[in-house]
Coordinates of C-alpha atoms in Angstrom, one line a residue:
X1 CA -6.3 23.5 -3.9
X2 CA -5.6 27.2 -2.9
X3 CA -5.4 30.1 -5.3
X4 CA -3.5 32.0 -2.9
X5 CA 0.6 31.7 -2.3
X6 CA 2.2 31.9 1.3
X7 CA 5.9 32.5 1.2
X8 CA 8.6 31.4 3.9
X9 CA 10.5 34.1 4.7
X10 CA 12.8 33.9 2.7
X11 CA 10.6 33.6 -0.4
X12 CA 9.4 37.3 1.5
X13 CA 12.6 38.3 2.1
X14 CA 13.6 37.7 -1.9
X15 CA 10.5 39.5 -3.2
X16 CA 10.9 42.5 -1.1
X17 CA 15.1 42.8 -2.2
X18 CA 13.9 42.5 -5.8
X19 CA 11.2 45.2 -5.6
X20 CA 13.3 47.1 -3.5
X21 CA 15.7 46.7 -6.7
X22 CA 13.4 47.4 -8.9
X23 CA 12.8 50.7 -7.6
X24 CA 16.2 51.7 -7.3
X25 CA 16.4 50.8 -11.2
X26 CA 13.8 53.0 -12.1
X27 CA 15.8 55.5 -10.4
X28 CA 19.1 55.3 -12.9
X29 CA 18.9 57.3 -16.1
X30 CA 17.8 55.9 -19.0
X31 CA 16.1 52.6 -17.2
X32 CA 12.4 52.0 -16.4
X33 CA 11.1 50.7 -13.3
X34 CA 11.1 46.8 -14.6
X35 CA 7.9 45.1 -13.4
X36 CA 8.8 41.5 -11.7
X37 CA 7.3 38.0 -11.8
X38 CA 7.6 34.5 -10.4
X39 CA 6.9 32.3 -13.3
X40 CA 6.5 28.8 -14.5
X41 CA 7.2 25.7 -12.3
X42 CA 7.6 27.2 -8.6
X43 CA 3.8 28.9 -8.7
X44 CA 2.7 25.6 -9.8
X45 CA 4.5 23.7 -6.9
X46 CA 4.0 26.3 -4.8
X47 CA -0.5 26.2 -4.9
X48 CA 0.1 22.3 -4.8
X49 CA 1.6 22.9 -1.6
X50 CA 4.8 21.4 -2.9
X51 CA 8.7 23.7 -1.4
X52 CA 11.0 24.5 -4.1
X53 CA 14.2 26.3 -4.1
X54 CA 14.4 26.8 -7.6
X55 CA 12.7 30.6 -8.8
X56 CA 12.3 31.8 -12.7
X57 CA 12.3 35.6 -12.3
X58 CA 10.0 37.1 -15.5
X59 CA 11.5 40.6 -15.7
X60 CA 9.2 42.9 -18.1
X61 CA 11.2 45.1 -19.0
X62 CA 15.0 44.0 -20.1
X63 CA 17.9 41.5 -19.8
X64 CA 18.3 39.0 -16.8
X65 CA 21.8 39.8 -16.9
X66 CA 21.3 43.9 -16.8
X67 CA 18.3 43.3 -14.1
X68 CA 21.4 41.2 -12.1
X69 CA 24.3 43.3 -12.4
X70 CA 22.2 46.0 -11.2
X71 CA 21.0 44.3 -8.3
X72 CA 24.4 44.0 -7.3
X73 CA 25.6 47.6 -7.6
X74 CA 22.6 47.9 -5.5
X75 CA 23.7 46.2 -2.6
X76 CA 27.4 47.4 -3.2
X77 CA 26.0 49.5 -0.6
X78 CA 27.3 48.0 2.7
X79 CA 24.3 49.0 4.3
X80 CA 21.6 47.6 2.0
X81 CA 23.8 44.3 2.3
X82 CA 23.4 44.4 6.2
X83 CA 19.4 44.7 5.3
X84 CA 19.0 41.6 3.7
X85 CA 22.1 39.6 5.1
X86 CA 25.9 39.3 4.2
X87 CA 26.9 36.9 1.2
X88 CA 22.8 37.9 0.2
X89 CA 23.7 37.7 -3.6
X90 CA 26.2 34.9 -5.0
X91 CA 28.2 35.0 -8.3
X92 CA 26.2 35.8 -11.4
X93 CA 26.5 33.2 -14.3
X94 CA 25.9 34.7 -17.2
X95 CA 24.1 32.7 -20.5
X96 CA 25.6 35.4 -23.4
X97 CA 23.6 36.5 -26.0
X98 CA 23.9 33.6 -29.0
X99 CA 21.9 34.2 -32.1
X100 CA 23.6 30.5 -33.5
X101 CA 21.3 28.8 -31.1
X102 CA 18.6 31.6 -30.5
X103 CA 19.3 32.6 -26.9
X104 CA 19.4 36.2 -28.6
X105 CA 18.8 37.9 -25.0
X106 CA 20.9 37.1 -21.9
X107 CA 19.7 35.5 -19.0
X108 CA 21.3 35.2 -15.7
X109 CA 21.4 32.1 -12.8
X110 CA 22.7 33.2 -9.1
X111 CA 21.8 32.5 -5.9
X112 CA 20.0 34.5 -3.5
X113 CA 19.5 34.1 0.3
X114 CA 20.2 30.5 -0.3
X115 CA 17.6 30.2 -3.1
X116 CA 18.5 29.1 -6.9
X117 CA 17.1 31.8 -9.1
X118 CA 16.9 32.6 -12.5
X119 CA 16.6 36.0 -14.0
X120 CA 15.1 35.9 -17.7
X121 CA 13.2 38.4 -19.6
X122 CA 9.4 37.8 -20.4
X123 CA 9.6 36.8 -24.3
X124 CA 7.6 35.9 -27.8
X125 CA 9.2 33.3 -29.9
X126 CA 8.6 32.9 -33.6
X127 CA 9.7 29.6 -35.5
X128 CA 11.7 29.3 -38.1
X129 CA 9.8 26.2 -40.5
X130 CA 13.3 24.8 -40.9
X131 CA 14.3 24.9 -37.2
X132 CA 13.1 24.2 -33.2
X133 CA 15.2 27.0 -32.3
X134 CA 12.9 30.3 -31.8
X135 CA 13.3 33.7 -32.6
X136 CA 13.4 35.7 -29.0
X137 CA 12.3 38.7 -28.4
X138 CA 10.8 41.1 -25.6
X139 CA 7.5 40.0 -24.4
X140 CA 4.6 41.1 -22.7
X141 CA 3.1 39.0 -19.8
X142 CA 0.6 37.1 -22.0
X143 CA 3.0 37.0 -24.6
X144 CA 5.1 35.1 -22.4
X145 CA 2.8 32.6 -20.9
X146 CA 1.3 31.6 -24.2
X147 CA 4.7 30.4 -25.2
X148 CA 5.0 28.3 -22.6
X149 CA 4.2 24.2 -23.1
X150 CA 2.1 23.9 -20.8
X151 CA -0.8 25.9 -19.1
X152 CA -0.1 24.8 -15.5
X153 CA 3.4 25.9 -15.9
X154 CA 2.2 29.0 -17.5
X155 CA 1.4 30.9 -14.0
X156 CA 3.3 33.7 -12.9
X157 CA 3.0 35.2 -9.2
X158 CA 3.3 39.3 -9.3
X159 CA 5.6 40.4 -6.6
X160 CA 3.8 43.8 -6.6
X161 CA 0.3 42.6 -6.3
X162 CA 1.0 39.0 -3.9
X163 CA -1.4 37.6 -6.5
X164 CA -1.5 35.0 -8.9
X165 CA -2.0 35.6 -12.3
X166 CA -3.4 33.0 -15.0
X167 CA -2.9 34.2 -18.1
X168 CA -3.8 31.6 -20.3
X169 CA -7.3 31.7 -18.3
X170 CA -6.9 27.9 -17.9
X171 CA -4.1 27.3 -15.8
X172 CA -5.4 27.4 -12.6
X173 CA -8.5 25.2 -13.7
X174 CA -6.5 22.4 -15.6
X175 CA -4.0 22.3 -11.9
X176 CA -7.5 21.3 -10.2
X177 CA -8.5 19.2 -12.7
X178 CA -5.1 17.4 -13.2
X179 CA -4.6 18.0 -16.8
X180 CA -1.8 18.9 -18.9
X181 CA -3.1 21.1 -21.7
X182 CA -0.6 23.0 -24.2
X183 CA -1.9 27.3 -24.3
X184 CA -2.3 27.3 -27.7
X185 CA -3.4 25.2 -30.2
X186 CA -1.8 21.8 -29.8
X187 CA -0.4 21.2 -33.2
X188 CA 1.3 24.5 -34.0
X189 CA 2.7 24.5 -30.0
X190 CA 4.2 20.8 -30.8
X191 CA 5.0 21.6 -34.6
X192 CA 6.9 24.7 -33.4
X193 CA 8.7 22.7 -30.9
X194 CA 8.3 19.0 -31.2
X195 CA 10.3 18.4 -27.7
X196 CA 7.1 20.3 -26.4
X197 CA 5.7 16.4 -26.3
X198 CA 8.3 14.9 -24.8
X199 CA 8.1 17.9 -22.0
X200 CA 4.3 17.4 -21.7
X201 CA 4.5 13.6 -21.1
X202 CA 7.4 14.7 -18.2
X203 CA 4.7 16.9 -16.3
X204 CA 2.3 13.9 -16.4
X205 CA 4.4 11.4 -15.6
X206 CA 5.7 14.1 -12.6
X207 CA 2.1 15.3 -11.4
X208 CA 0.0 12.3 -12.1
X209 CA -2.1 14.5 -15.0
X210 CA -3.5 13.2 -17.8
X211 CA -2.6 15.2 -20.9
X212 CA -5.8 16.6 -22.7
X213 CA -7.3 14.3 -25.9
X214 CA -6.3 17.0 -28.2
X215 CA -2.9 17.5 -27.0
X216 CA -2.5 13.7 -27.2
X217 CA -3.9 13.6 -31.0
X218 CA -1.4 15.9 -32.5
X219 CA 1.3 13.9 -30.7
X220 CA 0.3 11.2 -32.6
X221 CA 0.7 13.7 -35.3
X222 CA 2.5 11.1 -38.1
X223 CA 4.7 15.0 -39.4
X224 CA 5.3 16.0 -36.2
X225 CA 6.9 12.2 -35.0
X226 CA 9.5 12.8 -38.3
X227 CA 10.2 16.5 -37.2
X228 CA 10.5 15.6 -33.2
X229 CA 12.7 12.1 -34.6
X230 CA 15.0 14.3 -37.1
X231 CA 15.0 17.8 -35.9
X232 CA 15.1 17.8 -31.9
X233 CA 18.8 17.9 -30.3
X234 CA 19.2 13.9 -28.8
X235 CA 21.0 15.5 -26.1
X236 CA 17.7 17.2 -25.1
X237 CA 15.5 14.4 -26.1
X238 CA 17.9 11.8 -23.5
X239 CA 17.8 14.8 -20.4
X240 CA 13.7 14.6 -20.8
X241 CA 13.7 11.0 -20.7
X242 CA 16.1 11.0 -17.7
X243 CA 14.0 13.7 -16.0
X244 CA 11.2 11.2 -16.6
X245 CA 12.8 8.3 -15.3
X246 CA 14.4 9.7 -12.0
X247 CA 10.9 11.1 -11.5
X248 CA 8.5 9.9 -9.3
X249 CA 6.1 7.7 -11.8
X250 CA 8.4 6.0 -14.8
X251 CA 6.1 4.0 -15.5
X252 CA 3.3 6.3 -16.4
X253 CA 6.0 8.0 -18.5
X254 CA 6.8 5.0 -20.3
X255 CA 3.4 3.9 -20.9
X256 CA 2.3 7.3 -22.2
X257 CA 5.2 7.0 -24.8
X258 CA 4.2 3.3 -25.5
X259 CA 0.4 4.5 -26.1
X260 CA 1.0 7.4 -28.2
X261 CA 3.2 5.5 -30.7
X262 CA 6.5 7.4 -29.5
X263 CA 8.6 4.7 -29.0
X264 CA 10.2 4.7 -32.9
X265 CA 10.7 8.6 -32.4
X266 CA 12.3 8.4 -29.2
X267 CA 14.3 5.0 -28.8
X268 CA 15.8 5.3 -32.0
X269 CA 19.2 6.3 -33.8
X270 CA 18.2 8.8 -35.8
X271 CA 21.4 8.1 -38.2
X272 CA 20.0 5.2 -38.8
X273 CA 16.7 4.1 -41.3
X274 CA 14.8 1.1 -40.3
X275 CA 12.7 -0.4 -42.6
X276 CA 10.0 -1.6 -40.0
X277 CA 8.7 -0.1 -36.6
X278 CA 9.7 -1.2 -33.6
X279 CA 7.3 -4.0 -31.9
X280 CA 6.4 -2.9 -28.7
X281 CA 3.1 -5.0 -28.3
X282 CA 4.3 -6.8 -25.1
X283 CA 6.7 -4.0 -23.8
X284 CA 4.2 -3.3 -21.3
X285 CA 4.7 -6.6 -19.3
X286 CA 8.7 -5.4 -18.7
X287 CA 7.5 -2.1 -17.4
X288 CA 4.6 -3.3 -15.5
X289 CA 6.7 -5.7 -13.8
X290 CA 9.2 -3.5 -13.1
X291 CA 6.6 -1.4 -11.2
X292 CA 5.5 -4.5 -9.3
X293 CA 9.2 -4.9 -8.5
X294 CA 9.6 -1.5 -6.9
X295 CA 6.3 -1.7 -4.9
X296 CA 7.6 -5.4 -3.5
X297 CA 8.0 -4.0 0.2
X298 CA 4.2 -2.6 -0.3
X299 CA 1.7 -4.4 1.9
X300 CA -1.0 -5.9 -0.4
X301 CA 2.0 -6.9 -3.2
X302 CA 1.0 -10.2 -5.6
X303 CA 3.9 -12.4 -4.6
X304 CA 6.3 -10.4 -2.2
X305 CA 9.0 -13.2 -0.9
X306 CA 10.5 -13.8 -4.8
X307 CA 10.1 -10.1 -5.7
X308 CA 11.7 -8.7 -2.3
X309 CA 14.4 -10.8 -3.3
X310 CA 15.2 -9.6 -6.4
X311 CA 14.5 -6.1 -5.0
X312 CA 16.7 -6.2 -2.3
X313 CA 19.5 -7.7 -4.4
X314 CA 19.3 -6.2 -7.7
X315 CA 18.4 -2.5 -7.3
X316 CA 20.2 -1.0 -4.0
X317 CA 20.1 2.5 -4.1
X318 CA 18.1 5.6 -6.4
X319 CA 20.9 5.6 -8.8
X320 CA 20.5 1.8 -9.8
X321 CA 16.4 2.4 -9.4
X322 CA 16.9 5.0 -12.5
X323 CA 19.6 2.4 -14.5
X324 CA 16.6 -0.2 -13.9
X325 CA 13.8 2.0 -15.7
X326 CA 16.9 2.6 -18.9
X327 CA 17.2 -0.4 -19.0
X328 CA 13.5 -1.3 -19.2
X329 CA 13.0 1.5 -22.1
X330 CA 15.3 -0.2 -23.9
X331 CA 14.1 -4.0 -23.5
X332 CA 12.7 -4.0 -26.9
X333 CA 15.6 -3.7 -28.6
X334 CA 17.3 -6.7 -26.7
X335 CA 16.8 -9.5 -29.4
X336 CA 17.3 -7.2 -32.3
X337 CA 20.1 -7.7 -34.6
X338 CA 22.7 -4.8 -35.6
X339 CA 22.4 -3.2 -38.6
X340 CA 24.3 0.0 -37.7
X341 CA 27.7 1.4 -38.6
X342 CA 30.0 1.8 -35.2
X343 CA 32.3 4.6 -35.3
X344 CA 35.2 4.1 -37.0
X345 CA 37.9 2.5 -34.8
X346 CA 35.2 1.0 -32.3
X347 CA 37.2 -2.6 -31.2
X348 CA 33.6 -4.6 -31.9
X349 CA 30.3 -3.8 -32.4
X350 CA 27.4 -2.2 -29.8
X351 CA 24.2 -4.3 -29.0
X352 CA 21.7 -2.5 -30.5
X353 CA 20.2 -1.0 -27.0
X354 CA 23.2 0.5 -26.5
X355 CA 23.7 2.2 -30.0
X356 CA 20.1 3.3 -29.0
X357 CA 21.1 4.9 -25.6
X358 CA 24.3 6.1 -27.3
X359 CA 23.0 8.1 -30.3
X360 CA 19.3 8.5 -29.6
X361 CA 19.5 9.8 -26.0
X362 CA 23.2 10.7 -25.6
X363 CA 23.3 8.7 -22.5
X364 CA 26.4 9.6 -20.2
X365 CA 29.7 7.1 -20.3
X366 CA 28.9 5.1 -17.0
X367 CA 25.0 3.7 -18.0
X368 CA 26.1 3.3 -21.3
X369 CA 28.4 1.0 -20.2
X370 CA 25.4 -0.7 -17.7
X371 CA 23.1 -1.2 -20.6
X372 CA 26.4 -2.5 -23.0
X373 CA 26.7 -5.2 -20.4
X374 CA 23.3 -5.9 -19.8
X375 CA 22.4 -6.1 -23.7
X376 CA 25.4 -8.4 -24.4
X377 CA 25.6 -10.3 -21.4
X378 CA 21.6 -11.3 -20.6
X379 CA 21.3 -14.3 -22.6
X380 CA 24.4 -16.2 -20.8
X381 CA 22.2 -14.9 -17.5
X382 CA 18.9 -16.5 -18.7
X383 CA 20.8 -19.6 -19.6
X384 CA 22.6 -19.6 -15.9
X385 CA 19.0 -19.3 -14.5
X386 CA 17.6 -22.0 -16.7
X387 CA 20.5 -24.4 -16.0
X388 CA 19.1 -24.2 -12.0
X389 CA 15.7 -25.2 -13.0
X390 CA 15.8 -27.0 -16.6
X391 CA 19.5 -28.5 -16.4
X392 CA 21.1 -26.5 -19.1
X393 CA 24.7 -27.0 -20.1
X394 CA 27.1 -25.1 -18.5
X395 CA 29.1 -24.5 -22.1
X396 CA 26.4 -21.9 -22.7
X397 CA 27.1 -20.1 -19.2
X398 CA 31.0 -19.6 -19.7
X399 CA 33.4 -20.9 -22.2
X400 CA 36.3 -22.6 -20.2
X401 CA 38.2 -25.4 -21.2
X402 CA 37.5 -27.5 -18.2
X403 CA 33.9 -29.1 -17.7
X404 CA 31.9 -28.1 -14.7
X405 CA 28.6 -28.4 -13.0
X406 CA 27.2 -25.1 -14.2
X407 CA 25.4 -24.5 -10.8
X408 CA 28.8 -25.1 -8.8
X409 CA 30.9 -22.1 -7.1
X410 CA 33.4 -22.1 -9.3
X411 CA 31.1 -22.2 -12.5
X412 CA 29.1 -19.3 -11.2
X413 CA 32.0 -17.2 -9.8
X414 CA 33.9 -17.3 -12.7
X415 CA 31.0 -16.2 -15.1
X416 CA 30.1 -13.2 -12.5
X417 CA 33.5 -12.0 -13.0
X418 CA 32.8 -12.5 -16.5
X419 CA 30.0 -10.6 -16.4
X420 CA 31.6 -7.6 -14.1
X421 CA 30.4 -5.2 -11.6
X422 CA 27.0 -4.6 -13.9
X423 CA 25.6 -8.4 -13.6
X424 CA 23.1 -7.0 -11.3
X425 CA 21.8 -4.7 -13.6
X426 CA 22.2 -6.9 -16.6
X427 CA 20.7 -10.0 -14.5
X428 CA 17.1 -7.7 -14.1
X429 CA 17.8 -6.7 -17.6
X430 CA 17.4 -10.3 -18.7
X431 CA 14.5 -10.8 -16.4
X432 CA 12.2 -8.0 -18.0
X433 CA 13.2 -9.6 -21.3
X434 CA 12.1 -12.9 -21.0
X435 CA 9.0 -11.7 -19.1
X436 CA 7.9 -9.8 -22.1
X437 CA 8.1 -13.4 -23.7
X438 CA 4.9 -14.4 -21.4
X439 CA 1.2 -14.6 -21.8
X440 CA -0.3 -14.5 -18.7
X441 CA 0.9 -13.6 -14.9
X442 CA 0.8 -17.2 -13.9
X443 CA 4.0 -17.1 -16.5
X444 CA 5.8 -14.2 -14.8
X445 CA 5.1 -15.4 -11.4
X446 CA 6.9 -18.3 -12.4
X447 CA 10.0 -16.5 -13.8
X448 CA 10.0 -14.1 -10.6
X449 CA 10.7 -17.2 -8.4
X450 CA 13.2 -18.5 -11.1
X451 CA 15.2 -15.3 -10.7
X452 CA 14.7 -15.2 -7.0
X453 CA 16.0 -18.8 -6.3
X454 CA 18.7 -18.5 -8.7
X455 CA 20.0 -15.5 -7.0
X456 CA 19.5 -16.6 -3.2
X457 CA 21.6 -19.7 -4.5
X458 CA 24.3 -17.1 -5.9
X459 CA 23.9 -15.1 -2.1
X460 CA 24.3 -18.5 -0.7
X461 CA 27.7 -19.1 -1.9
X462 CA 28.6 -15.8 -1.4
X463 CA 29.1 -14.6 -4.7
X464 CA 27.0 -11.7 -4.8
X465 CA 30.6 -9.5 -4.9
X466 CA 32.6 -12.3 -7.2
X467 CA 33.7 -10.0 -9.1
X468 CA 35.8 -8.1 -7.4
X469 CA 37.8 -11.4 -5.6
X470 CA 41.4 -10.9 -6.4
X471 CA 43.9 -13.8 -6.7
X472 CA 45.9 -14.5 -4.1
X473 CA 49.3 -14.4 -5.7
X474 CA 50.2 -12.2 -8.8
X475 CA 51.6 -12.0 -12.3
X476 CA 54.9 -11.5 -10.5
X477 CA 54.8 -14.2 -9.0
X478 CA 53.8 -16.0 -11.6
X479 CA 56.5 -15.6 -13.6
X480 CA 58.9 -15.8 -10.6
X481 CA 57.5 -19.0 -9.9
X482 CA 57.5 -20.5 -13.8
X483 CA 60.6 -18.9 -14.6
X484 CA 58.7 -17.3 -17.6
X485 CA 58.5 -13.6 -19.2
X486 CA 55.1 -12.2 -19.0
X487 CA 52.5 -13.4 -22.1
X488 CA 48.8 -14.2 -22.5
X489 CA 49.7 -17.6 -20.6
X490 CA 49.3 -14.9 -17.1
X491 CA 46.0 -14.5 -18.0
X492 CA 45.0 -18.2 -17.9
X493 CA 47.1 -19.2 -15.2
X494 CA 45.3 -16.4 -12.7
X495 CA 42.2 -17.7 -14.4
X496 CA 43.3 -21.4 -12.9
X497 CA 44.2 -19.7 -9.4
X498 CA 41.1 -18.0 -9.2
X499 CA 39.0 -21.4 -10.3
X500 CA 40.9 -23.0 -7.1
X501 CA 39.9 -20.0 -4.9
X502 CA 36.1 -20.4 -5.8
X503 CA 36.6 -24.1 -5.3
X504 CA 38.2 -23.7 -1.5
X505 CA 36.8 -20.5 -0.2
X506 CA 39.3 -19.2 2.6
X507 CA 42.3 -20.7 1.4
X508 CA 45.0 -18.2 0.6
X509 CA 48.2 -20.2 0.9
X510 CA 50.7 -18.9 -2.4
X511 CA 52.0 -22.4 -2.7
X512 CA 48.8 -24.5 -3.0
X513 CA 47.7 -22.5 -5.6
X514 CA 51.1 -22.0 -7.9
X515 CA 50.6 -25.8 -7.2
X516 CA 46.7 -25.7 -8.8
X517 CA 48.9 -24.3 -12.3
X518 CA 51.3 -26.7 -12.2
X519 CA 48.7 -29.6 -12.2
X520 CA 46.9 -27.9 -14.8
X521 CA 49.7 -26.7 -16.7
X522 CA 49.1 -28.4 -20.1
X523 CA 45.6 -26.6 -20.2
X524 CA 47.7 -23.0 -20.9
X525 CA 49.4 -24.4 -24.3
X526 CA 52.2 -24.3 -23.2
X527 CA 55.9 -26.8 -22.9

């Protein structure tokens, strides 16, 4: 690994507008030429050989906004603009001062020369017992990278010297040894800011690091669990895990929460007591298997053909790759009752992973909704699966009032519209479930092919998209037809045309199937 940085020219191009800023600064009364950094994650990516576009500017000397509003009186001047390039600085965002919430000096984002920067003061923090939220102040340079949480991210690269410096004496060490290791003393850095841990795992999980024993005993730290479960914003706790997830190894990140004994501080609702701690002993067989899943295409994979099929029809794209790694965090909580108080005027109660999701990580509308599906929706899946193998009764599929073959079209089209447009994402939902029911691998090959034949039968009849067939004639028409106001009987009687539909794929004629409702007319209760 180098200890040297090369920039691209426009990294060159940056650094010499900034210094050239910087002296035109310490040319305005009352300001002092402000010494400038590089810091934190882009020197790291940079000596791993790794492009980024996103730049933390340490400024020594005062405000990221002040350093950025004079940087653009600077090149107010049409000809310094011309230097660098027209549209060379875009519109500053400012982050106001906010004692409340202890961003007590400003910072600054922009863009420059096409490159995401951030301009921030160098800083001390000192902790409040009660609170995560630090004291800022002005820094020096060490002062800065001891605050940091980790010492690989604690580089900085001097734009006046081209060199890079390692404060902390250990980053540039732990980077070739591939260890995460906190500046300070472990305990006080994770006491002082318990979401230190979750931040630490992150850059594991993210560089393939191991994170250093001592690091790894005080997150174990029983005080430091309670302060991290009770004190730490869940909107920040449910951005980390997110960052973890859409990162490049979930499942290290995963493990290293299941190993250190997180799971009960994380996954939880912190609103909510339990009396007992979450039983995780066999939550390593969903995300293990989930990681077999992804690596299905991957010559040397146990079992390719059944878990290509489930890859290739359950997880399409990155977005439902990160929905499938949620939904495996929360896999414990599948079978467990729910205890909590919903929100007052909630129509019916949460499954309990997504109460989880919803007050422990603040997870956004549209996966809430994925895991709400999957969590209350899995069981009917398993029993659909096991009907295909084991001959289980279609009753426990879908309710419907006439009996069925639970393996036929219409048995499985009607319960993927029941289901909805989620049933993929609930279907390997239910899958890592009952896989974390197994005791050996001869047991979850078994359950892969399960899975993979029941869904190549569901492919076979075309029903992948089920639920988003629409009937072929309408309420309208309905009530045109049956001389009858519009009721709940509209529901059931589409509910009969769409059962005919899944019965005679291709068939569209209006008459035949008005002529399916009147046959089966009694079945809607009414004269």
């Amino acid at each position: 690994m180098t200890r040297k940085i090369t920039l691209t020219d426009h990294e060159e191009t940056l650094r010499q507008l900034l210094l050239d800023v910087s002296n035109y600064i310490g040319t305005q009364d009352g300001c002092i030429r402000p010494q400038l950094r590089f810091t934190g994650g882009w020197v790291r990516d940079k000596l791993l050989g790794v492009e980024s576009k996103d730049i933390d500017i340490g400024i020594d000397s005062m405000t990221g906004f002040k350093f950025g509003t004079l940087m653009k009186q600077y090149l107010d001047d049409p000809a310094r603009r011309t230097q660098y390039g027209e549209d060379v600085v875009g519109r500053l965002a400012q982050i106001v001062a906010n004692p409340e919430k202890s961003k007590h000096l400003e910072t600054v984002t922009t863009k420059v020369l096409g490159l995401d920067i951030d301009l921030v003061n160098l800083r001390k923090e000192t902790y409040d017992e009660d609170s995560r939220n630090p004291t800022m102040e002005f820094g020096t340079p060490e002062e800065d990278a001891l605050r940091r949480d980790s010492t690989v991210n604690a580089l900085f690269y001097n734009l006046e010297t081209s060199e890079v410096e390692d404060l902390t004496k250990q980053g540039l060490e732990d980077l070739e040894l591939k260890i995460i290791r906190t500046p300070l003393s472990p305990y006080q850095t994770f006491k002082d800011d318990p979401l230190r841990i979750l931040r630490c795992i992150r850059f594991a999980s993210k560089l393939g690091y191991n994170i250093e024993p001592e690091a790894e005993k005080s997150m174990r730290n029983k005080s430091i669990k309670v302060t991290l479960r009770a004190k730490i914003s869940r909107e920040r706790v449910g951005i980390e895990i997110e960052k973890m997830l859409k990162g490049p190894r979930p499942r290290y990140a995963l493990s290293l929460i299941d190993r250190l004994g997180l799971y009960d501080t994380v996954f939880t609702d912190p609103g909510q007591e339990r009396s007992s701690v979450m039983d995780t002993t066999h939550w390593a067989q969903a995300y293990n298997e989930l990681y077999t899943i992804e690596r299905a295409e991957i010559s040397g994979c146990p079992y390719p053909g059944a878990l290509q099929t489930i890859k290739n029809l359950l997880i399409l794209n990155d977005h439902e790759t990160y929905l499938s790694w949620l939904l495996c965090a929360l896999t414990p909580w599948a079978k467990i009752g729910d205890p909590a108080k919903q929100k007052k005027g909630a129509k019916k109660n949460l499954p309990m992973a997504a109460v989880i999701a919803r007050e422990g990580l603040k997870t956004e509308n549209k996966a809430l909704n994925v895991i709400k599906d999957a969590a209350t929706h899995y069981t009917e899946i398993t029993a659909s699966k096991d009907a295909l193998f084991f001959g289980e009764p279609s009753s426990v599929i879908v309710p419907m009032k006439r009996k069925q073959e639970a393996l036929s079209r219409e048995a499985l089209g009607m319960a993927i519209r029941k289901w909805g447009g989620n049933w993929r994402s609930a279907t390997l939902f239910a899958m890592l479930v009952e896989i974390m029911g197994t005791e050996d691998s001869v047991g979850c090959q078994e359950i892969e092919e399960q899975y993979a034949g029941w869904l190549m039968h569901i492919k076979s009849l075309d029903l992948m998209n089920a639920y988003t067939f629409k009937p072929v004639v309408d309420g309208v028409q309905l009530m045109q037809a049956f001389d009858r106001p519009s009721g709940k009987w509209i529901v059931g009687a589409l509910n009969i045309v769409m059962e005919w539909q899944l019965r005679n794929p291709g068939k569209t004629a209006i008459e035949e199937a008005i002529g399916e409702v009147k046959v089966r007319w009694k079945e809607l209760g009414l004269d």
